[in-house]
CSV table of C-alpha atoms in Angstrom, one decimal:
chain,number,residue,atom,x,y,z
A,24,MET,CA,77.7,119.2,30.8
A,25,ASN,CA,74.1,120.3,29.6
A,26,ILE,CA,71.2,121.2,31.9
A,27,LEU,CA,69.4,117.9,31.2
A,28,SER,CA,72.3,115.8,32.1
A,29,GLN,CA,73.1,117.8,35.2
A,30,SER,CA,69.3,117.3,36.4
A,31,ALA,CA,69.7,113.5,35.5
A,32,MET,CA,72.9,113.4,37.6
A,33,ALA,CA,71.3,115.1,40.5
A,34,ILE,CA,68.5,112.7,40.4
A,35,LEU,CA,70.9,109.8,40.4
A,36,VAL,CA,73.0,111.1,43.4
A,37,ALA,CA,69.6,111.7,45.5
A,38,ILE,CA,68.7,108.1,44.6
A,39,SER,CA,72.1,106.9,45.7
A,40,VAL,CA,72.1,108.7,48.8
A,41,PHE,CA,68.6,107.6,49.7
A,42,SER,CA,69.6,104.2,48.9
A,43,CYS,CA,72.8,104.3,51.1
A,44,SER,CA,70.7,106.0,53.9
A,45,LYS,CA,68.0,103.1,53.8
A,46,THR,CA,71.0,100.4,53.8
A,47,GLU,CA,72.8,102.2,56.7
A,48,THR,CA,69.8,102.3,59.0
A,49,THR,CA,68.5,98.8,58.3
A,50,VAL,CA,69.4,96.8,61.4
A,51,THR,CA,69.4,93.0,61.5
A,52,ARG,CA,69.5,91.1,64.8
A,53,THR,CA,69.8,87.5,65.7
A,54,THR,CA,67.4,86.1,68.2
A,55,ASP,CA,70.3,86.2,70.8
A,56,ASP,CA,70.9,89.9,70.2
A,57,SER,CA,68.0,91.5,71.7
A,58,PRO,CA,68.3,95.3,72.4
A,59,TYR,CA,66.4,94.5,75.7
A,60,GLN,CA,68.4,91.8,77.2
A,61,PRO,CA,70.7,93.1,80.0
A,62,LYS,CA,74.4,92.6,79.4
A,63,GLU,CA,77.3,92.2,81.8
A,64,TYR,CA,79.6,95.1,81.2
A,65,VAL,CA,82.7,93.5,82.5
A,66,ALA,CA,83.9,91.1,79.5
A,67,LEU,CA,87.1,90.0,81.2
A,68,LYS,CA,87.4,86.9,83.3
A,69,HIS,CA,89.0,87.5,87.0
A,70,PRO,CA,91.5,84.9,88.1
A,71,ASP,CA,89.5,82.6,90.3
A,72,TRP,CA,92.0,83.0,93.3
A,73,SER,CA,91.0,86.8,93.3
A,74,LYS,CA,87.3,86.2,94.2
A,75,ASN,CA,87.9,86.9,97.9
A,76,ALA,CA,91.4,88.2,98.0
A,77,THR,CA,93.0,90.9,100.0
A,78,ILE,CA,96.0,93.1,99.0
A,79,TYR,CA,99.1,94.6,100.6
A,80,GLU,CA,101.3,97.4,99.2
A,81,VAL,CA,105.2,96.9,99.9
A,82,ASN,CA,107.3,99.8,100.1
A,83,VAL,CA,110.5,97.7,99.7
A,84,ARG,CA,113.0,100.8,100.3
A,85,GLN,CA,111.3,101.5,103.7
A,86,PHE,CA,110.3,98.0,104.8
A,87,THR,CA,113.7,97.0,106.3
A,88,PRO,CA,117.0,98.5,107.3
A,89,GLU,CA,118.5,96.6,104.2
A,90,GLY,CA,115.8,97.6,101.9
A,91,THR,CA,116.1,94.4,99.9
A,92,PHE,CA,114.0,91.6,98.5
A,93,LYS,CA,115.9,89.0,100.8
A,94,ALA,CA,115.0,91.3,103.7
A,95,PHE,CA,111.5,91.6,103.0
A,96,GLU,CA,111.0,87.9,102.7
A,97,SER,CA,111.0,87.5,106.5
A,98,HIS,CA,108.2,89.5,106.8
A,99,LEU,CA,106.0,87.1,104.5
A,100,PRO,CA,104.8,84.6,107.1
A,101,ARG,CA,103.3,87.4,109.3
A,102,LEU,CA,101.6,88.9,106.3
A,103,LYS,CA,100.2,85.4,105.3
A,104,GLN,CA,98.9,85.1,109.1
A,105,MET,CA,97.2,88.6,108.8
A,106,GLY,CA,95.2,87.3,105.8
A,107,ILE,CA,97.0,88.8,102.9
A,108,ASP,CA,96.5,87.2,99.3
A,109,ILE,CA,98.1,89.5,96.9
A,110,ILE,CA,101.7,91.2,97.5
A,111,TRP,CA,101.8,94.4,95.6
A,112,LEU,CA,105.4,95.5,95.1
A,113,MET,CA,106.1,99.2,94.2
A,114,PRO,CA,108.2,99.5,91.2
A,115,ILE,CA,111.1,97.1,91.0
A,116,ASN,CA,113.2,98.8,88.1
A,117,PRO,CA,116.3,100.9,88.2
A,118,ILE,CA,115.5,104.7,88.9
A,119,GLY,CA,116.9,107.5,86.8
A,120,VAL,CA,119.8,109.6,88.0
A,121,GLU,CA,119.2,112.7,85.7
A,122,LYS,CA,116.9,115.3,87.5
A,123,ARG,CA,116.4,112.8,90.3
A,124,LYS,CA,114.3,113.9,93.2
A,125,GLY,CA,116.1,113.5,96.7
A,126,LYS,CA,119.1,111.1,97.3
A,127,LEU,CA,117.3,108.1,96.0
A,128,GLY,CA,114.9,109.2,93.6
A,129,SER,CA,111.2,108.1,92.8
A,130,TYR,CA,110.4,104.6,92.0
A,131,TYR,CA,108.2,106.0,89.3
A,132,SER,CA,111.2,107.4,87.4
A,133,VAL,CA,112.0,104.2,85.4
A,134,LYS,CA,115.4,103.8,83.7
A,135,ASP,CA,115.3,100.4,82.5
A,136,TYR,CA,111.9,98.4,82.0
A,137,TYR,CA,114.0,95.1,81.8
A,138,GLY,CA,116.2,95.7,84.9
A,139,ILE,CA,116.0,95.4,88.7
A,140,ASN,CA,116.7,98.2,90.9
A,141,PRO,CA,120.1,97.4,92.5
A,142,GLU,CA,119.0,98.6,95.8
A,143,PHE,CA,116.7,95.8,96.0
A,144,GLY,CA,119.0,93.0,94.9
A,145,THR,CA,119.3,91.0,91.7
A,146,LYS,CA,116.9,89.3,89.2
A,147,GLU,CA,117.7,86.1,91.1
A,148,ASP,CA,116.8,87.5,94.3
A,149,PHE,CA,113.5,88.8,92.8
A,150,LYS,CA,112.7,85.5,91.3
A,151,HIS,CA,113.3,83.8,94.8
A,152,LEU,CA,110.9,86.2,96.2
A,153,VAL,CA,108.2,85.5,93.7
A,154,ASP,CA,108.7,81.7,94.4
A,155,LYS,CA,108.6,82.2,98.0
A,156,ILE,CA,105.3,84.0,97.8
A,157,HIS,CA,103.8,81.5,95.6
A,158,SER,CA,104.8,78.7,97.8
A,159,MET,CA,103.0,80.3,100.7
A,160,GLY,CA,99.7,80.4,98.7
A,161,MET,CA,100.0,84.0,98.0
A,162,HIS,CA,100.2,86.0,94.6
A,163,VAL,CA,102.4,88.8,93.6
A,164,ILE,CA,101.8,91.8,91.4
A,165,VAL,CA,104.3,94.4,90.3
A,166,ASP,CA,104.0,98.2,90.1
A,167,TRP,CA,104.3,99.4,86.4
A,168,VAL,CA,105.2,102.9,85.2
A,169,ALA,CA,103.9,103.1,81.4
A,170,ASN,CA,103.1,106.8,81.2
A,171,HIS,CA,106.5,108.1,81.6
A,172,SER,CA,110.2,107.3,81.9
A,173,SER,CA,113.2,108.9,83.5
A,174,TRP,CA,115.1,111.5,81.5
A,175,ASP,CA,118.1,109.2,81.1
A,176,ASN,CA,116.2,106.1,80.0
A,177,PRO,CA,118.0,104.8,76.9
A,178,LEU,CA,114.7,104.9,75.2
A,179,ALA,CA,114.9,108.7,75.1
A,180,LYS,CA,118.2,108.6,73.1
A,181,ASP,CA,117.3,105.6,70.8
A,182,HIS,CA,113.6,106.4,70.3
A,183,PRO,CA,112.9,110.1,70.8
A,184,ASP,CA,109.8,109.9,68.7
A,185,TRP,CA,108.3,107.7,71.3
A,186,TYR,CA,107.9,110.7,73.5
A,187,SER,CA,105.5,113.8,73.5
A,188,LYS,CA,107.2,117.1,73.1
A,189,THR,CA,106.6,120.8,74.0
A,190,PRO,CA,105.7,123.1,71.2
A,191,GLU,CA,109.4,123.8,70.8
A,192,GLY,CA,110.1,120.0,70.2
A,193,HIS,CA,111.7,119.3,73.6
A,194,PHE,CA,110.9,116.4,76.0
A,195,GLN,CA,108.5,117.2,78.7
A,196,PRO,CA,107.0,115.9,81.9
A,197,THR,CA,103.4,114.8,81.7
A,198,PRO,CA,101.3,117.8,80.7
A,199,TRP,CA,100.1,120.1,83.5
A,200,TYR,CA,102.1,118.0,86.3
A,201,ASP,CA,105.2,119.1,88.2
A,202,TRP,CA,106.7,115.7,87.7
A,203,ASP,CA,109.9,117.3,86.5
A,204,ASP,CA,112.0,113.9,87.1
A,205,VAL,CA,110.2,112.0,84.3
A,206,ILE,CA,109.3,112.6,80.7
A,207,ASP,CA,106.0,111.8,79.0
A,208,PHE,CA,105.5,109.0,76.4
A,209,ASP,CA,103.3,109.3,73.3
A,210,TYR,CA,101.0,106.4,72.9
A,211,ASP,CA,100.1,107.3,69.3
A,212,ASN,CA,103.3,105.5,68.3
A,213,PRO,CA,102.6,101.9,67.6
A,214,GLU,CA,106.4,101.0,68.1
A,215,LEU,CA,106.1,102.2,71.8
A,216,ARG,CA,103.1,100.2,72.4
A,217,LYS,CA,104.6,97.0,71.0
A,218,TYR,CA,107.8,97.7,73.2
A,219,MET,CA,106.0,98.4,76.3
A,220,THR,CA,103.7,95.4,75.7
A,221,GLY,CA,106.7,93.2,75.3
A,222,ALA,CA,108.4,94.5,78.4
A,223,LEU,CA,105.1,93.6,80.4
A,224,LYS,CA,105.1,90.2,79.1
A,225,TYR,CA,108.6,89.5,79.9
A,226,TRP,CA,108.2,89.8,83.9
A,227,VAL,CA,105.2,87.5,83.6
A,228,LYS,CA,106.7,84.7,81.3
A,229,ASP,CA,110.3,84.9,82.8
A,230,PHE,CA,109.6,85.4,86.6
A,231,ASP,CA,105.9,84.2,86.7
A,232,ILE,CA,104.6,87.3,88.4
A,233,ASP,CA,100.7,87.3,88.5
A,234,GLY,CA,100.0,90.7,87.1
A,235,TYR,CA,100.5,94.4,87.6
A,236,ARG,CA,99.3,97.5,89.4
A,237,CYS,CA,99.5,100.2,86.5
A,238,ASP,CA,100.4,103.8,87.5
A,239,VAL,CA,98.2,106.5,86.5
A,240,ALA,CA,96.4,103.9,84.1
A,241,GLY,CA,94.0,106.5,82.9
A,242,PHE,CA,96.4,108.7,81.2
A,243,ILE,CA,97.1,105.9,78.7
A,244,PRO,CA,94.6,104.8,76.0
A,245,VAL,CA,92.2,101.9,77.2
A,246,ASP,CA,92.7,100.2,73.8
A,247,PHE,CA,96.6,99.9,74.8
A,248,TRP,CA,95.5,98.3,78.1
A,249,GLU,CA,92.9,96.0,76.5
A,250,ASN,CA,95.5,94.5,74.1
A,251,VAL,CA,97.9,94.2,77.0
A,252,ARG,CA,95.4,92.1,79.0
A,253,TYR,CA,94.7,90.1,76.1
A,254,GLU,CA,98.3,89.2,75.3
A,255,LEU,CA,99.1,88.6,79.1
A,256,ASP,CA,96.2,86.1,79.7
A,257,GLN,CA,97.7,84.1,76.8
A,258,ILE,CA,100.6,83.5,78.9
A,259,LYS,CA,98.6,82.9,82.1
A,260,PRO,CA,95.6,84.3,83.8
A,261,VAL,CA,96.6,87.7,85.3
A,262,PHE,CA,95.3,90.2,87.8
A,263,MET,CA,95.4,93.8,86.8
A,264,LEU,CA,95.0,96.8,89.1
A,265,GLY,CA,94.6,100.4,87.4
A,266,GLU,CA,95.4,103.5,89.4
A,267,TRP,CA,92.3,105.2,88.3
A,268,GLU,CA,88.5,105.2,89.1
A,269,SER,CA,86.6,104.7,85.6
A,270,ARG,CA,84.3,102.1,84.5
A,271,ASP,CA,85.7,102.0,81.0
A,272,LEU,CA,88.9,100.4,82.3
A,273,HIS,CA,86.9,97.4,83.7
A,274,LYS,CA,85.3,96.2,80.3
A,275,LYS,CA,88.5,94.3,79.0
A,276,ALA,CA,91.6,95.6,80.8
A,277,PHE,CA,91.6,95.7,84.6
A,278,ASP,CA,90.1,93.6,87.2
A,279,MET,CA,90.3,96.3,89.8
A,280,THR,CA,90.6,100.1,90.1
A,281,TYR,CA,91.0,102.5,93.1
A,282,SER,CA,88.0,103.7,95.2
A,283,TRP,CA,89.4,107.1,95.7
A,284,SER,CA,85.8,108.5,96.2
A,285,LEU,CA,85.4,106.2,99.2
A,286,TRP,CA,88.5,107.5,100.8
A,287,GLU,CA,87.4,111.1,100.2
A,288,LYS,CA,84.0,110.7,101.6
A,289,MET,CA,85.4,108.9,104.9
A,290,THR,CA,88.0,111.6,105.4
A,291,ALA,CA,85.4,114.2,104.9
A,292,VAL,CA,83.4,112.9,107.8
A,293,THR,CA,86.4,112.0,110.1
A,294,ARG,CA,88.9,114.9,109.2
A,295,ASP,CA,86.8,117.6,107.7
A,296,HIS,CA,83.8,117.2,110.0
A,297,LYS,CA,81.5,116.9,106.9
A,298,PRO,CA,77.8,115.5,107.1
A,299,LEU,CA,77.3,111.8,106.7
A,300,ALA,CA,75.2,112.3,103.4
A,301,GLY,CA,78.3,112.3,101.1
A,302,LEU,CA,79.3,108.9,102.4
A,303,VAL,CA,75.6,107.6,101.7
A,304,GLU,CA,75.8,109.0,98.3
A,305,TYR,CA,78.9,107.0,97.6
A,306,MET,CA,77.1,103.7,98.6
A,307,ALA,CA,74.3,104.6,96.5
A,308,HIS,CA,76.4,105.2,93.5
A,309,ASP,CA,78.4,102.2,94.2
A,310,VAL,CA,75.2,100.1,93.9
A,311,SER,CA,73.6,101.9,91.0
A,312,THR,CA,76.5,102.9,88.6
A,313,PHE,CA,79.4,100.9,89.1
A,314,PRO,CA,79.8,97.5,87.0
A,315,ARG,CA,78.4,94.8,89.1
A,316,ASN,CA,81.5,92.5,88.5
A,317,ALA,CA,84.3,95.0,88.6
A,318,TYR,CA,86.4,95.0,91.5
A,319,ARG,CA,87.1,98.2,93.7
A,320,MET,CA,90.1,98.7,96.0
A,321,THR,CA,89.1,100.1,99.3
A,322,PHE,CA,91.6,101.8,101.7
A,323,THR,CA,92.4,104.1,104.5
A,324,ASP,CA,96.0,104.7,103.2
A,325,ASN,CA,98.3,104.1,100.4
A,326,HIS,CA,101.8,105.6,99.3
A,327,ASP,CA,99.9,108.5,97.4
A,328,LYS,CA,97.7,109.6,100.5
A,329,ASN,CA,100.7,108.7,102.9
A,330,SER,CA,103.2,110.8,101.0
A,331,TRP,CA,101.1,113.9,99.9
A,332,GLU,CA,98.2,114.0,102.3
A,333,GLY,CA,99.3,113.0,105.7
A,334,ASN,CA,98.8,109.5,107.4
A,335,GLN,CA,96.3,107.4,108.7
A,336,TYR,CA,95.9,109.2,111.9
A,337,SER,CA,96.0,112.6,110.6
A,338,ASN,CA,93.2,111.7,108.1
A,339,PHE,CA,90.8,109.6,110.3
A,340,GLY,CA,91.8,110.5,113.8
A,341,ASP,CA,89.6,108.7,116.2
A,342,GLY,CA,87.6,107.5,113.4
A,343,LEU,CA,90.3,105.3,112.1
A,344,GLU,CA,88.9,101.9,113.1
A,345,ALA,CA,85.6,102.8,111.8
A,346,ALA,CA,86.9,103.6,108.5
A,347,MET,CA,88.8,100.3,108.5
A,348,VAL,CA,85.9,98.4,109.3
A,349,LEU,CA,83.7,100.2,106.6
A,350,ALA,CA,86.6,99.8,104.1
A,351,GLY,CA,86.6,96.0,105.0
A,352,THR,CA,82.8,95.2,104.6
A,353,VAL,CA,81.8,97.6,101.6
A,354,ASN,CA,81.9,96.3,98.2
A,355,GLY,CA,85.5,96.1,97.3
A,356,MET,CA,88.9,94.6,98.1
A,357,PRO,CA,90.6,96.0,101.2
A,358,LEU,CA,94.1,97.4,100.9
A,359,VAL,CA,96.9,97.6,103.7
A,360,TYR,CA,99.9,99.9,103.0
A,361,SER,CA,103.2,99.2,104.5
A,362,GLY,CA,103.4,99.9,108.2
A,363,GLN,CA,99.6,100.5,108.7
A,364,GLU,CA,99.4,97.4,110.8
A,365,ALA,CA,102.0,98.6,112.9
A,366,GLY,CA,100.1,101.9,113.6
A,367,LEU,CA,102.2,104.1,111.1
A,368,ASN,CA,101.7,107.7,112.5
A,369,ARG,CA,103.7,109.8,110.2
A,370,SER,CA,104.1,110.1,106.3
A,371,LEU,CA,107.1,108.2,104.9
A,372,GLN,CA,109.6,110.0,102.9
A,373,PHE,CA,109.2,109.2,99.1
A,374,PHE,CA,112.6,110.0,97.7
A,375,ASP,CA,115.1,109.1,100.7
A,376,LYS,CA,115.4,106.3,103.1
A,377,ASP,CA,112.8,106.5,105.9
A,378,LEU,CA,112.6,103.1,107.8
A,379,ILE,CA,109.3,101.9,109.0
A,380,GLU,CA,109.2,101.3,112.8
A,381,TRP,CA,108.0,97.9,113.3
A,382,LYS,CA,106.7,98.4,116.8
A,383,GLN,CA,103.8,96.5,118.4
A,384,HIS,CA,101.1,95.9,115.7
A,385,PRO,CA,97.9,97.5,117.1
A,386,PHE,CA,96.0,96.9,113.9
A,387,ALA,CA,97.3,93.5,112.8
A,388,GLY,CA,94.8,91.6,114.7
A,389,MET,CA,91.9,93.7,113.5
A,390,TYR,CA,92.9,93.3,109.8
A,391,GLN,CA,93.3,89.6,110.6
A,392,LYS,CA,89.6,89.4,111.8
A,393,LEU,CA,88.3,91.3,108.9
A,394,PHE,CA,90.3,89.3,106.3
A,395,GLU,CA,89.2,86.1,108.0
A,396,LEU,CA,85.6,87.0,107.6
A,397,LYS,CA,86.1,88.1,104.0
A,398,HIS,CA,87.8,84.6,103.2
A,399,GLN,CA,85.1,82.6,104.6
A,400,ASN,CA,82.0,84.7,104.1
A,401,GLN,CA,80.7,84.8,100.5
A,402,ALA,CA,78.6,88.0,101.3
A,403,LEU,CA,82.0,89.9,101.4
A,404,TRP,CA,83.6,88.4,98.4
A,405,ASN,CA,84.6,90.6,95.5
A,406,GLY,CA,82.6,91.8,92.5
A,407,ALA,CA,79.8,89.6,91.6
A,408,ASN,CA,80.8,86.8,93.8
A,409,GLY,CA,79.9,88.8,96.8
A,410,GLY,CA,76.6,90.4,98.0
A,411,GLU,CA,75.1,93.7,97.0
A,412,MET,CA,74.8,96.3,99.6
A,413,ILE,CA,71.5,96.8,100.9
A,414,ARG,CA,70.7,99.9,102.9
A,415,ILE,CA,69.2,99.5,106.3
A,416,PHE,CA,67.5,102.6,107.2
A,417,ASN,CA,68.0,103.9,110.7
A,418,ASP,CA,66.7,106.8,112.9
A,419,LYS,CA,70.2,108.4,113.2
A,420,PRO,CA,71.0,108.8,109.5
A,421,GLN,CA,73.3,111.7,110.4
A,422,GLN,CA,75.5,109.6,112.5
A,423,VAL,CA,75.3,105.8,111.6
A,424,ILE,CA,75.8,103.9,108.3
A,425,SER,CA,74.0,100.6,108.4
A,426,PHE,CA,73.7,98.0,105.7
A,427,SER,CA,73.5,94.2,105.0
A,428,ARG,CA,75.2,92.0,102.4
A,429,GLU,CA,74.0,88.5,101.3
A,430,LYS,CA,75.3,85.7,99.2
A,431,ASN,CA,74.5,82.1,98.8
A,432,GLY,CA,73.0,81.9,102.3
A,433,ASP,CA,76.0,84.0,104.0
A,434,GLN,CA,74.8,87.3,105.4
A,435,ILE,CA,76.6,90.2,107.6
A,436,LEU,CA,75.1,93.3,108.9
A,437,SER,CA,77.4,96.3,109.2
A,438,ILE,CA,76.8,99.2,111.6
A,439,VAL,CA,79.1,102.0,112.0
A,440,ASN,CA,78.8,105.1,114.2
A,441,PHE,CA,80.6,107.8,112.1
A,442,SER,CA,80.5,110.5,114.7
A,443,ALA,CA,82.1,111.5,117.9
A,444,GLN,CA,78.8,111.3,119.7
A,445,PRO,CA,77.5,108.1,121.5
A,446,THR,CA,74.2,107.0,120.1
A,447,THR,CA,71.4,104.4,120.5
A,448,VAL,CA,70.2,103.6,117.0
A,449,ILE,CA,67.1,101.9,115.9
A,450,LEU,CA,67.3,99.9,112.5
A,451,ASP,CA,64.5,99.1,110.2
A,452,SER,CA,65.7,95.6,110.2
A,453,LYS,CA,62.5,93.7,109.4
A,454,TYR,CA,64.1,92.0,106.2
A,455,GLN,CA,67.2,90.9,108.3
A,456,LYS,CA,65.6,88.9,111.0
A,457,GLY,CA,67.4,85.9,112.6
A,458,ASN,CA,70.1,85.0,114.8
A,459,TYR,CA,73.6,86.9,114.5
A,460,LYS,CA,77.0,86.8,116.2
A,461,GLU,CA,79.1,90.0,116.4
A,462,TRP,CA,82.3,89.2,114.7
A,463,PHE,CA,84.7,90.9,117.1
A,464,ASN,CA,83.4,90.3,120.5
A,465,GLN,CA,81.3,87.1,119.7
A,466,THR,CA,78.2,88.5,121.3
A,467,ASP,CA,74.8,86.8,120.3
A,468,TYR,CA,72.2,89.0,118.8
A,469,LYS,CA,68.5,88.2,117.9
A,470,ILE,CA,67.4,90.5,115.0
A,471,LYS,CA,63.5,90.9,115.3
A,472,GLY,CA,62.7,93.8,112.8
A,473,ALA,CA,63.0,97.2,114.9
A,474,ASP,CA,66.2,96.6,116.6
A,475,ALA,CA,68.2,99.0,118.8
A,476,PHE,CA,71.8,99.2,119.2
A,477,THR,CA,74.0,101.4,121.5
A,478,LEU,CA,77.3,102.5,120.0
A,479,ALA,CA,80.0,104.5,121.6
A,480,PRO,CA,81.7,107.3,119.4
A,481,TRP,CA,83.2,105.9,116.3
A,482,LYS,CA,82.5,102.4,117.2
A,483,TYR,CA,80.8,99.6,115.1
A,484,LEU,CA,79.2,96.2,114.9
A,485,VAL,CA,79.7,93.4,112.3
A,486,LEU,CA,77.0,90.9,112.9
A,487,VAL,CA,77.2,87.5,110.9
A,488,LYS,CA,74.2,85.5,110.5
A,489,GLN,CA,74.2,82.1,112.1
A,490,GLN,CA,73.1,79.1,110.1
């Protein structure tokens, strides 16, 4: 090529690049696509029945002496009476034997995604339980372990390429974790995604379950979950709970994720004697950074915390009821873990039989009152169906959390003394004036604008505005 032709070619290339650059940076918009128009982050549609729902986690193995679906059914009437709407069953699949932990193994070491753990009964027993739950006006979701399987799951033999490997090419637990009874899947494999999606659809289609709680959901690519949600919703509207705390899961995949940070901030105050500022910060971030129509699961205990970090008493002590009230009145869906209502005061064994002692139920009545209010008062409904938390400033910010929520004329004021000291607190309540009734003791209050309340250590008031 001569010098002239080289120069001509360079000019042509420059023109071409400039032309492409001009084309790529040209943006066309319709009148409906304004860059200044606010857009709702959550694109999925929540099932209508979830708008004011509560949830209960069932540890089938420890729930009854028999540890079966049939035996658990006898508890459904009291759970319904307590105000539970969603029954979450910990994994129901057969448990692997190879490298099993304890005598019975972990629920989360799945040997067969299409099978039922024989400890619990048969597929017919499971279907009967699902139908019974539905007949009582409740819904049921199943715990799903998509991130890993047991070592002796047939998939490891039939499809070894579906699993991640060590540098030496061997199966491995999820990297960096000591989960040595399981091996890690590789979601870069399309065939694994297809198989797992098919298994998830099977239980919805053939057993009419209402959705899933998905274990370590954040370890798996979001686009997998978004497609799962799309395909499940073609069968029936489902409810999806992801064990994670991240806004990206809420766009098209999960209705609800965990509010780990609320639990951490509450235990920091009650167990670790930290200042209240961290809890205030949680409330601020919830209002300002979390998608308005995303659901958050709030709790004082669950199987992870109960197994690894103690129990509700060791974590909250005298502040347990205060934490329960806060978890039941902040933005979110409150969870009850197996045995909490009976005052479970120890951590349950995770890999062996460890029966819950169903003694008197000291907290069942309290949960029932909280959930009754949640069901009937729109201010406490879930996501965008409920009212935003509005801080009510007070003169004891190191001790007392106070806020209001309002929706469609329903309004509540939540005032919680998160300290071991009695206090008289004055609220800057000029925007909450009106007549109220305290939900637990039915005492009447008139809010005038600079109202004083006396609270014993770790005590609370939930004021409901009267029409």
